[in-house]
Amino acid sequence: MYSISEIAEKVDISAHTLRYYEKEGIIKPVRNDSGVRQFDEKHLQWLQFVKKLRETQMPVSQIKEYTRLFLKGEHTANARLNLLEEHQQYIRDQIETLLATDDMLTKKISTYKELMRESLVK
């Protein structure tokens, strides 16, 4: 079992964020007899998944919906699949936009470098 500070370090998120996720129902840590939060390997894996979703701009509201569906059971698998497929498409759209922007910037940078070379020759 991990303490809140240990799990926060392992996942590289703050204890404050963990408390927020608990308040929002995204994570439900076990509490010992003293009321101290404890996390296990399943919590660790779940939090790593949630962190990736947040890093790819999935709103907390959608993560909460995914969590709610997951906790309802297997009969929600199709709804969870749809939610993840929609997010994956969002990510792919962002990748396409970033690649196009990178290409545009590469061309613009090349143009500036060429202009600078030409001005040095003159």
XYZ file of C-alpha atoms in Angstrom:
122
model
C 0.000 0.000 0.000
C 1.088 3.539 -0.739
C 0.492 6.718 1.209
C -0.858 9.771 -0.565
C 2.626 11.267 -0.831
C 4.100 8.008 -2.178
C 1.422 7.565 -4.835
C 1.650 11.253 -5.753
C 5.379 10.838 -6.330
C 4.948 7.613 -8.323
C 2.334 9.166 -10.622
C 3.994 12.598 -10.595
C 0.896 14.504 -9.559
C 0.269 16.502 -6.419
C -1.429 15.243 -3.280
C -3.837 18.142 -3.787
C -4.811 16.694 -7.192
C -5.331 13.275 -5.603
C -7.643 14.790 -3.007
C -9.512 16.597 -5.790
C -9.877 13.350 -7.766
C -11.214 11.684 -4.630
C -13.708 14.526 -4.088
C -14.844 14.218 -7.732
C -15.245 10.441 -7.464
C -12.440 9.628 -9.892
C -10.499 7.644 -7.288
C -11.611 5.957 -4.095
C -8.659 5.204 -1.834
C -8.903 2.760 1.033
C -8.747 4.350 4.460
C -7.030 2.679 7.389
C -8.409 2.662 10.947
C -6.997 6.159 11.480
C -8.690 7.471 8.333
C -5.422 7.804 6.411
C -5.719 7.294 2.656
C -3.987 4.211 1.263
C -3.488 3.282 -2.365
C -2.639 -0.054 -3.980
C -1.307 -1.141 -7.383
C -4.768 -0.891 -8.982
C -5.007 2.710 -7.810
C -1.552 3.326 -9.268
C -2.523 1.901 -12.662
C -5.806 3.830 -12.675
C -4.079 7.106 -11.790
C -1.486 6.588 -14.521
C -4.371 6.146 -16.992
C -6.173 9.236 -15.665
C -2.953 11.253 -15.899
C -2.573 10.321 -19.574
C -6.164 11.311 -20.247
C -5.552 14.702 -18.600
C -2.243 15.159 -20.450
C -4.184 14.730 -23.694
C -6.731 17.338 -22.628
C -9.638 15.088 -21.669
C -11.876 17.207 -19.449
C -12.328 16.111 -15.841
C -16.068 15.875 -16.539
C -15.437 13.170 -19.154
C -13.055 11.307 -16.848
C -15.763 11.423 -14.180
C -18.272 10.042 -16.696
C -15.881 7.260 -17.704
C -15.320 6.441 -14.015
C -19.062 6.446 -13.329
C -19.658 4.077 -16.242
C -16.796 1.802 -15.188
C -18.164 1.527 -11.671
C -21.606 0.610 -13.028
C -20.184 -2.566 -14.539
C -19.582 -4.433 -17.758
C -22.930 -3.510 -19.293
C -21.471 0.005 -19.828
C -18.546 -1.250 -21.916
C -19.995 0.123 -25.158
C -20.480 3.603 -23.690
C -16.931 3.552 -22.298
C -15.598 2.404 -25.657
C -17.407 5.265 -27.408
C -16.020 7.789 -24.940
C -12.461 6.551 -25.460
C -12.826 6.381 -29.244
C -14.045 9.983 -29.320
C -11.072 11.051 -27.248
C -8.695 9.112 -29.451
C -10.095 10.922 -32.492
C -9.588 14.237 -30.705
C -5.947 13.272 -30.082
C -5.469 12.260 -33.718
C -6.955 15.555 -34.887
C -4.551 17.407 -32.589
C -1.608 15.399 -33.939
C -2.637 16.288 -37.497
C -2.876 19.965 -36.567
C 0.496 19.885 -34.817
C 2.181 18.155 -37.752
C 0.752 20.678 -40.211
C 1.867 23.532 -37.957
C 5.325 22.009 -37.620
C 5.599 21.748 -41.413
C 4.540 25.382 -41.825
C 7.064 26.512 -39.206
C 9.839 24.472 -40.822
C 9.189 26.227 -44.136
C 9.019 29.667 -42.507
C 12.242 29.061 -40.573
C 13.953 27.869 -43.733
C 12.840 31.038 -45.528
C 14.264 33.236 -42.760
C 17.540 31.323 -42.707
C 17.855 31.687 -46.476
C 17.174 35.454 -46.244
C 19.819 35.768 -43.536
C 22.362 33.852 -45.636
C 21.629 36.051 -48.633
C 22.049 39.222 -46.587
C 25.450 38.006 -45.339
C 26.628 37.362 -48.913
C 25.790 40.918 -50.038
